[in-house]
Amino acid sequence: MKNVEKYTRGYFMPPVKSLKWTEKEYITEAPIWCSVDLRDGNQALVVPMTLEEKLEYFQLLVKIGFKEIEVGFPAASETEYTFLRTLIEKDLIPDDVTIQVLTQSRDHIIKKTFESLKGAKKAVVHLYNSTSVAQREQVFKKSKEEIIEIAVSGAKLLEKYAAETEGNFQFQYSPESFTGTELEFALEICNSVLDVWKPTADNKVIINLPATVELSMPHVYASQIEYMSDHLNYRENVILSLHPHNDRGSGVADAELGILAGGQRIEGTLFGNGERTGNVDIVTLALNMYSHGVDPKLNFENILEIIEVYERMTKMKVDDRQPYGGKLVFAAFSGSHQDAIAKGMKWREENDCKHWTVPYLMIDPKDIGREYEGDVIRINSQSGKGGIGYLLEQQFGLDLPKEMREEFGYTVKNVSDRQNKELMPEEIHQIFLNEFVNLSKPIEFVNYHFTKHDDYQTVVTVKINEEEQELNGEGNGRLDAISNALRTKLGVNYHNLVYKEHAQELGSESNAVSYVGITDDNGKVFWGCGIDVDIMTSSVKALFSAVNKLTANTHLTSKEGHFITSK
């Protein structure tokens, strides 16, 4: 690509080695979560949410389990001011939920911010100003000392107005554009603010370090966080918060490594909504922890309901490949993947499994309200016998023999290939019924009766070309007797009859299902299935279905009653 020389690395490494986070294997406990959907996320929407939509979204966040929710920038927008007042005046904020509001370091804005908070039981007041080299030089044209003065004066104003306003307030400071700020200067300005507020064990302060623009690989952000965590004043009384954006597509990795490096709190949004490429996706971050056996302290057990509200309120779409939430994230089209999943699920049924280890599935889809049917096994021309057989068994109670699954798998794949589309479960079921079940052409089963002497003797009535015939046969069992009648009286040549049966439970009904495989003189196996309320009748129908499959390329002479190979 052209112009590569115009780009450079605009971040800063810590002045000392900060790599203790590399010694940690995984996140052991959930951070404090703060949703910024209603502020950072909302400001990034093409059409911001209405008051009514924000109220519904707030209730969704509460239901999920967020205990800290940033509700807006009340001094900057009448809509956000009204929204905050509505939450307070209508007592819509649960006692265990803390709201958060954003403010710049300007007297009249801070004053109005505290006015908007009158009557709030508990609130975080979030002060910020930009600190990066680019912002200082290009936007504000101020020295480091002047930038520090903006932050310090804002911190003092927060103390002043908090003292004059009834309520319980916690302070938060963000050096906005932290990732483009020299680490020594970021530390200096944060410590200057902390020296104003002097946090205590009973009155902790939040220092929030935003990757306002993601400038580096995640390990760099982690080292920056560790450096700050190791050198902040009053560290034991500081809650270190992270606010990663996703410009390089690594927001989740930034957050995860940042937590290992000392981060205690995460600001983010559902499904990563936010400016440009968005904020860190809290759904992915939380469920990643869940997949390691760590309780995320957020409830995504009904993720489809959450997606419905999210998409309706934001007019955004959750991508089909979005981790955990997307329509296709658990889907397996590949035959080998489907076979492994089906065998893994079967293994779980047959063994006492404490932990989830099913191939290809990080978590059990059912734990977040997804279903195996339709969500996991998806059928197209790339699918295999294992997945197709698993779908028939799970949704329709049909447990095909292994060899029959292979034949039916090819049948389904050929249909999908010809139609160039994914096949839905009902379509696959219908293909099975049409191609294998209770087949009546060219030989239609009518009825039978048996007598028992040394062996079984039968008279089976069939219909061929609309003409009924009675065929006599005998054998060491009922099905063997009927099979011998078909072979000797009609001249159908096959051997090696394979048989399997099971009950099919569907709702309040129960049918008997039988499968029969027969082998022709060339060694090719033909399968048929019979379904009936009577187990013997289902077996006979399965045999007739298999025989009709075998005779698909033959015709029956009307005079002799024997099958002759067609030209």
XYZ file of N, CA and C in Angstrom, residues 247-392:
438
model
N -10.724 0.122 18.000
C -10.255 0.591 16.696
C -9.404 -0.438 15.959
N -8.639 -1.226 16.674
C -7.795 -2.265 16.066
C -8.451 -3.646 16.135
N -9.693 -3.699 16.607
C -10.385 -4.980 16.711
C -9.957 -5.822 17.888
N -9.297 -5.198 18.877
C -8.752 -5.958 20.012
C -9.299 -5.474 21.350
N -10.475 -4.859 21.328
C -11.021 -4.290 22.560
C -11.188 -5.310 23.666
N -11.692 -6.501 23.338
C -11.878 -7.538 24.353
C -10.528 -7.985 24.907
N -9.549 -8.174 24.029
C -8.205 -8.571 24.486
C -7.586 -7.493 25.362
N -7.773 -6.209 24.982
C -7.281 -5.111 25.824
C -7.864 -5.215 27.229
N -9.176 -5.435 27.288
C -9.841 -5.497 28.592
C -9.352 -6.686 29.408
N -9.258 -7.842 28.766
C -8.853 -9.050 29.492
C -7.425 -8.922 30.035
N -6.507 -8.479 29.197
C -5.128 -8.315 29.675
C -5.026 -7.166 30.663
N -5.856 -6.127 30.461
C -5.872 -5.001 31.396
C -6.343 -5.410 32.783
N -7.286 -6.345 32.850
C -7.725 -6.855 34.155
C -6.592 -7.624 34.822
N -5.890 -8.445 34.039
C -4.725 -9.156 34.602
C -3.690 -8.181 35.130
N -3.624 -7.000 34.522
C -2.599 -6.005 34.884
C -3.015 -5.101 36.032
N -4.214 -5.291 36.572
C -4.621 -4.489 37.730
C -5.956 -3.793 37.586
N -6.583 -3.874 36.403
C -7.893 -3.264 36.234
C -8.936 -3.944 37.098
N -9.776 -3.141 37.753
C -10.793 -3.679 38.657
C -12.218 -3.412 38.167
N -12.336 -2.610 37.141
C -13.655 -2.163 36.696
C -13.603 -2.014 35.167
N -14.723 -2.331 34.508
C -14.790 -2.231 33.051
C -15.987 -1.374 32.651
N -15.721 -0.386 31.801
C -16.793 0.364 31.155
C -16.917 -0.131 29.716
N -18.112 -0.481 29.313
C -18.325 -0.984 27.962
C -19.795 -1.023 27.625
N -20.119 -1.646 26.505
C -21.500 -1.673 26.027
C -21.885 -3.086 25.596
N -23.187 -3.316 25.505
C -23.681 -4.570 24.965
C -23.314 -4.659 23.490
N -22.690 -5.757 23.118
C -22.326 -6.057 21.726
C -21.381 -5.017 21.125
N -20.739 -4.193 21.990
C -19.666 -3.317 21.534
C -20.097 -2.064 20.807
N -21.353 -1.629 20.977
C -21.788 -0.392 20.318
C -20.964 0.795 20.832
N -20.709 1.765 19.969
C -19.965 2.956 20.376
C -19.321 3.646 19.198
N -18.662 4.772 19.477
C -18.038 5.567 18.422
C -17.092 4.722 17.566
N -17.075 5.009 16.266
C -16.206 4.351 15.292
C -16.446 2.834 15.314
N -15.442 2.060 15.686
C -15.614 0.600 15.750
C -16.209 0.142 17.068
N -16.482 1.069 17.971
C -17.218 0.723 19.173
C -16.388 0.574 20.428
N -17.103 0.337 21.531
C -16.506 0.079 22.839
C -16.210 -1.414 22.981
N -15.620 -1.770 24.098
C -15.445 -3.185 24.382
C -16.827 -3.821 24.543
N -16.966 -5.028 23.998
C -18.225 -5.767 24.044
C -18.319 -6.509 25.379
N -19.202 -6.052 26.243
C -19.326 -6.656 27.574
C -19.918 -8.056 27.495
N -20.775 -8.322 26.515
C -21.338 -9.664 26.371
C -20.217 -10.675 26.128
N -19.350 -10.367 25.182
C -18.225 -11.271 24.882
C -17.296 -11.394 26.074
N -16.958 -10.273 26.680
C -16.032 -10.271 27.804
C -16.572 -11.105 28.964
N -17.847 -10.912 29.298
C -18.451 -11.634 30.420
C -18.564 -13.128 30.131
N -18.991 -13.482 28.915
C -19.169 -14.897 28.609
C -17.837 -15.598 28.371
N -16.801 -14.864 28.016
C -15.460 -15.464 28.004
C -15.078 -15.928 29.408
N -15.365 -15.099 30.405
C -15.100 -15.489 31.790
C -15.944 -16.714 32.161
N -17.206 -16.671 31.766
C -18.136 -17.767 32.048
C -17.601 -19.084 31.487
N -17.007 -19.032 30.273
C -16.486 -20.246 29.639
C -15.300 -20.825 30.401
N -14.682 -20.043 31.299
C -13.588 -20.521 32.150
C -14.067 -20.862 33.562
N -15.386 -20.908 33.736
C -15.915 -21.269 35.046
C -15.925 -20.141 36.048
N -15.881 -18.886 35.572
C -15.905 -17.713 36.444
C -17.267 -17.036 36.313
N -17.958 -16.850 37.428
C -19.265 -16.193 37.404
C -19.085 -14.737 36.998
N -19.670 -14.308 35.857
C -19.468 -12.927 35.417
C -20.315 -11.905 36.175
N -21.241 -12.374 37.007
C -22.124 -11.485 37.778
C -23.069 -10.687 36.868
N -23.236 -11.126 35.649
C -24.220 -10.583 34.724
C -24.984 -11.764 34.153
N -26.272 -11.562 33.852
C -27.115 -12.676 33.436
C -27.448 -12.569 31.953
N -26.883 -13.490 31.170
C -27.188 -13.558 29.739
C -27.881 -14.871 29.397
N -28.671 -15.402 30.360
C -29.338 -16.685 30.142
C -30.413 -16.602 29.062
N -30.906 -15.412 28.766
C -31.866 -15.252 27.668
C -31.309 -14.230 26.690
N -30.268 -14.617 25.991
C -29.568 -13.667 25.131
C -30.423 -13.235 23.942
N -31.341 -14.079 23.507
C -32.185 -13.707 22.367
C -33.119 -12.553 22.727
N -33.615 -12.543 23.950
C -34.461 -11.431 24.404
C -33.638 -10.142 24.483
N -32.406 -10.251 24.965
C -31.522 -9.086 25.049
C -31.238 -8.538 23.650
N -30.972 -9.425 22.713
C -30.714 -8.999 21.330
C -31.932 -8.294 20.751
N -33.116 -8.819 21.018
C -34.336 -8.204 20.474
C -34.492 -6.773 20.951
N -34.300 -6.544 22.253
C -34.426 -5.186 22.790
C -33.308 -4.299 22.246
N -32.086 -4.814 22.243
C -30.930 -4.046 21.745
C -31.153 -3.586 20.309
N -31.564 -4.504 19.440
C -31.733 -4.156 18.031
C -32.897 -3.191 17.832
N -33.941 -3.362 18.597
C -35.112 -2.478 18.462
C -34.814 -1.078 18.979
N -34.033 -0.967 20.052
C -33.749 0.344 20.631
C -32.665 1.100 19.850
N -31.637 0.381 19.408
C -30.486 1.052 18.786
C -30.570 1.119 17.267
N -31.451 0.296 16.684
C -31.537 0.157 15.220
C -30.244 -0.428 14.649
N -29.428 -1.027 15.507
C -28.216 -1.721 15.092
C -28.540 -3.213 14.971
N -27.683 -3.950 14.260
C -27.863 -5.386 14.104
C -26.709 -6.130 14.776
N -27.043 -7.196 15.478
C -26.018 -8.100 15.997
C -25.602 -9.000 14.848
N -24.347 -8.914 14.463
C -23.865 -9.660 13.306
C -24.011 -11.166 13.523
N -24.237 -11.892 12.428
C -24.408 -13.342 12.510
C -23.210 -14.038 13.131
N -22.029 -13.423 13.049
C -20.823 -14.029 13.603
C -20.363 -13.349 14.886
N -21.175 -12.477 15.457
C -20.834 -11.833 16.722
C -20.697 -12.894 17.810
N -19.589 -12.937 18.553
C -19.417 -13.992 19.565
C -20.621 -14.112 20.493
N -21.036 -15.345 20.692
C -22.116 -15.730 21.597
C -23.506 -15.290 21.120
N -23.662 -14.066 20.646
C -24.984 -13.557 20.306
C -25.409 -13.793 18.878
N -24.474 -13.913 17.939
C -24.807 -14.033 16.527
C -25.564 -15.316 16.212
N -26.380 -15.261 15.162
C -27.211 -16.401 14.793
C -26.394 -17.646 14.442
N -25.182 -17.456 13.950
C -24.413 -18.581 13.431
C -23.239 -18.988 14.305
N -23.090 -18.396 15.491
C -21.856 -18.634 16.251
C -21.771 -20.044 16.833
N -22.894 -20.734 16.961
C -22.859 -22.122 17.409
C -23.112 -23.083 16.247
N -23.369 -22.540 15.072
C -23.793 -23.364 13.947
C -22.628 -24.147 13.357
N -22.904 -25.394 13.014
C -21.928 -26.235 12.327
C -22.551 -26.705 11.018
N -21.958 -26.319 9.903
C -22.375 -26.801 8.594
C -21.474 -27.948 8.120
N -20.200 -27.879 8.495
C -19.231 -28.890 8.078
C -19.608 -30.260 8.627
N -19.504 -31.271 7.767
C -19.845 -32.619 8.189
C -18.997 -33.119 9.335
N -17.687 -32.864 9.297
C -16.813 -33.346 10.370
C -17.109 -32.644 11.687
N -17.436 -31.342 11.625
C -17.795 -30.621 12.842
C -19.102 -31.159 13.414
N -20.089 -31.365 12.546
C -21.380 -31.882 13.012
C -21.219 -33.252 13.659
N -20.413 -34.103 13.024
C -20.217 -35.446 13.547
C -19.562 -35.399 14.923
N -18.571 -34.507 15.082
C -17.891 -34.394 16.379
C -18.836 -33.867 17.455
N -19.651 -32.877 17.103
C -20.606 -32.335 18.073
C -21.623 -33.395 18.470
N -22.161 -34.107 17.474
C -23.151 -35.139 17.762
C -22.578 -36.228 18.668
N -21.343 -36.643 18.385
C -20.709 -37.672 19.218
C -20.394 -37.135 20.609
N -20.004 -35.858 20.679
C -19.747 -35.252 21.981
C -20.998 -35.182 22.836
N -22.120 -34.829 22.217
C -23.383 -34.770 22.960
C -23.794 -36.171 23.415
N -23.599 -37.159 22.537
C -23.925 -38.530 22.906
C -23.055 -39.001 24.059
N -21.778 -38.625 24.018
C -20.849 -38.998 25.078
C -21.284 -38.422 26.419
N -21.791 -37.178 26.387
C -22.273 -36.555 27.623
C -23.477 -37.308 28.180
N -24.343 -37.776 27.292
C -25.526 -38.511 27.738
C -25.143 -39.834 28.405
N -24.049 -40.419 27.952
C -23.666 -41.748 28.429
C -22.677 -41.716 29.585
N -22.154 -40.533 29.902
C -21.134 -40.422 30.951
C -21.518 -39.337 31.960
N -20.989 -39.467 33.155
C -21.210 -38.476 34.199
C -20.207 -37.338 34.005
N -20.642 -36.284 33.317
C -19.728 -35.209 32.925
C -19.902 -33.998 33.831
N -18.863 -33.673 34.560
C -18.915 -32.489 35.432
C -18.678 -31.217 34.633
N -17.797 -31.281 33.652
C -17.421 -30.096 32.894
C -17.840 -30.208 31.439
N -18.055 -29.080 30.814
C -18.461 -29.002 29.411
C -17.219 -29.091 28.523
N -17.159 -30.139 27.697
C -16.001 -30.320 26.816
C -16.426 -30.745 25.413
N -17.630 -30.391 24.997
C -18.118 -30.813 23.681
C -17.287 -30.150 22.581
N -16.809 -30.912 21.612
C -15.988 -30.326 20.534
C -16.696 -29.170 19.835
N -15.935 -28.146 19.553
C -16.342 -26.976 18.764
C -17.288 -26.011 19.493
N -17.798 -26.366 20.645
C -18.727 -25.486 21.358
C -18.090 -25.028 22.667
N -17.729 -23.738 22.733
C -17.065 -23.216 23.935
C -17.936 -23.317 25.173
N -19.227 -23.018 25.012
C -20.165 -23.142 26.118
C -21.395 -23.898 25.618
N -22.184 -24.369 26.543
C -23.438 -25.032 26.195
C -24.425 -23.970 25.711
N -24.860 -24.020 24.445
C -25.789 -22.991 23.948
C -27.025 -22.831 24.810
N -27.495 -23.919 25.418
C -28.707 -23.836 26.237
C -28.528 -22.916 27.443
N -27.286 -22.728 27.905
C -27.043 -21.883 29.071
C -27.310 -20.407 28.802
N -27.370 -20.036 27.529
C -27.717 -18.649 27.203
C -28.988 -18.587 26.356
N -29.811 -19.633 26.477
C -31.116 -19.598 25.834
C -31.126 -19.967 24.367
N -30.041 -20.573 23.883
C -30.005 -21.033 22.490
C -30.367 -22.517 22.444
N -30.750 -23.019 21.283
C -31.165 -24.404 21.140
C -30.211 -25.148 20.224
N -30.044 -26.457 20.482
C -29.224 -27.260 19.589
C -29.881 -27.333 18.210
N -31.217 -27.517 18.227
C -31.944 -27.626 16.974
C -32.053 -26.238 16.346
N -31.507 -26.080 15.159
C -31.594 -24.802 14.473
C -30.438 -23.885 14.772
N -29.871 -23.950 15.978
C -28.740 -23.090 16.331
C -27.403 -23.780 16.112
N -27.363 -25.093 16.304
C -26.087 -25.799 16.264
C -25.925 -26.572 14.959
N -26.793 -27.547 14.717
C -26.686 -28.373 13.517
C -27.468 -27.713 12.397
N -26.759 -27.173 11.409
C -27.374 -26.512 10.254
C -27.002 -27.302 9.005
N -27.962 -27.536 8.135
C -27.764 -28.489 7.045
C -27.706 -27.792 5.691
N -26.591 -28.013 4.987
C -26.468 -27.602 3.584
C -25.648 -28.655 2.852
N -25.146 -28.318 1.671
C -24.437 -29.312 0.873
C -23.093 -29.710 1.480
N -22.613 -28.979 2.493
C -21.350 -29.309 3.152
C -21.547 -30.216 4.355
N -22.800 -30.492 4.703
C -23.091 -31.210 5.937
C -22.804 -32.699 5.796
N -22.733 -33.362 6.948
C -22.403 -34.780 6.969
C -23.486 -35.617 7.604
N -23.285 -36.925 7.533
C -24.283 -37.864 8.035
C -24.499 -37.724 9.536
N -23.418 -37.397 10.263
C -23.550 -37.301 11.718
C -24.495 -36.205 12.136
N -24.337 -35.034 11.545
C -25.194 -33.907 11.897
C -26.625 -34.116 11.461
N -26.804 -34.662 10.258
C -28.159 -34.897 9.748
C -28.864 -35.942 10.605
N -28.148 -36.998 10.950
C -28.732 -38.022 11.808
C -29.052 -37.494 13.189
N -28.156 -36.656 13.728
C -28.390 -36.064 15.050
C -29.635 -35.198 15.038
N -29.824 -34.419 13.964
C -30.994 -33.551 13.865
C -32.274 -34.379 13.830
N -32.296 -35.457 13.026
C -33.485 -36.307 12.975
C -33.789 -36.917 14.339
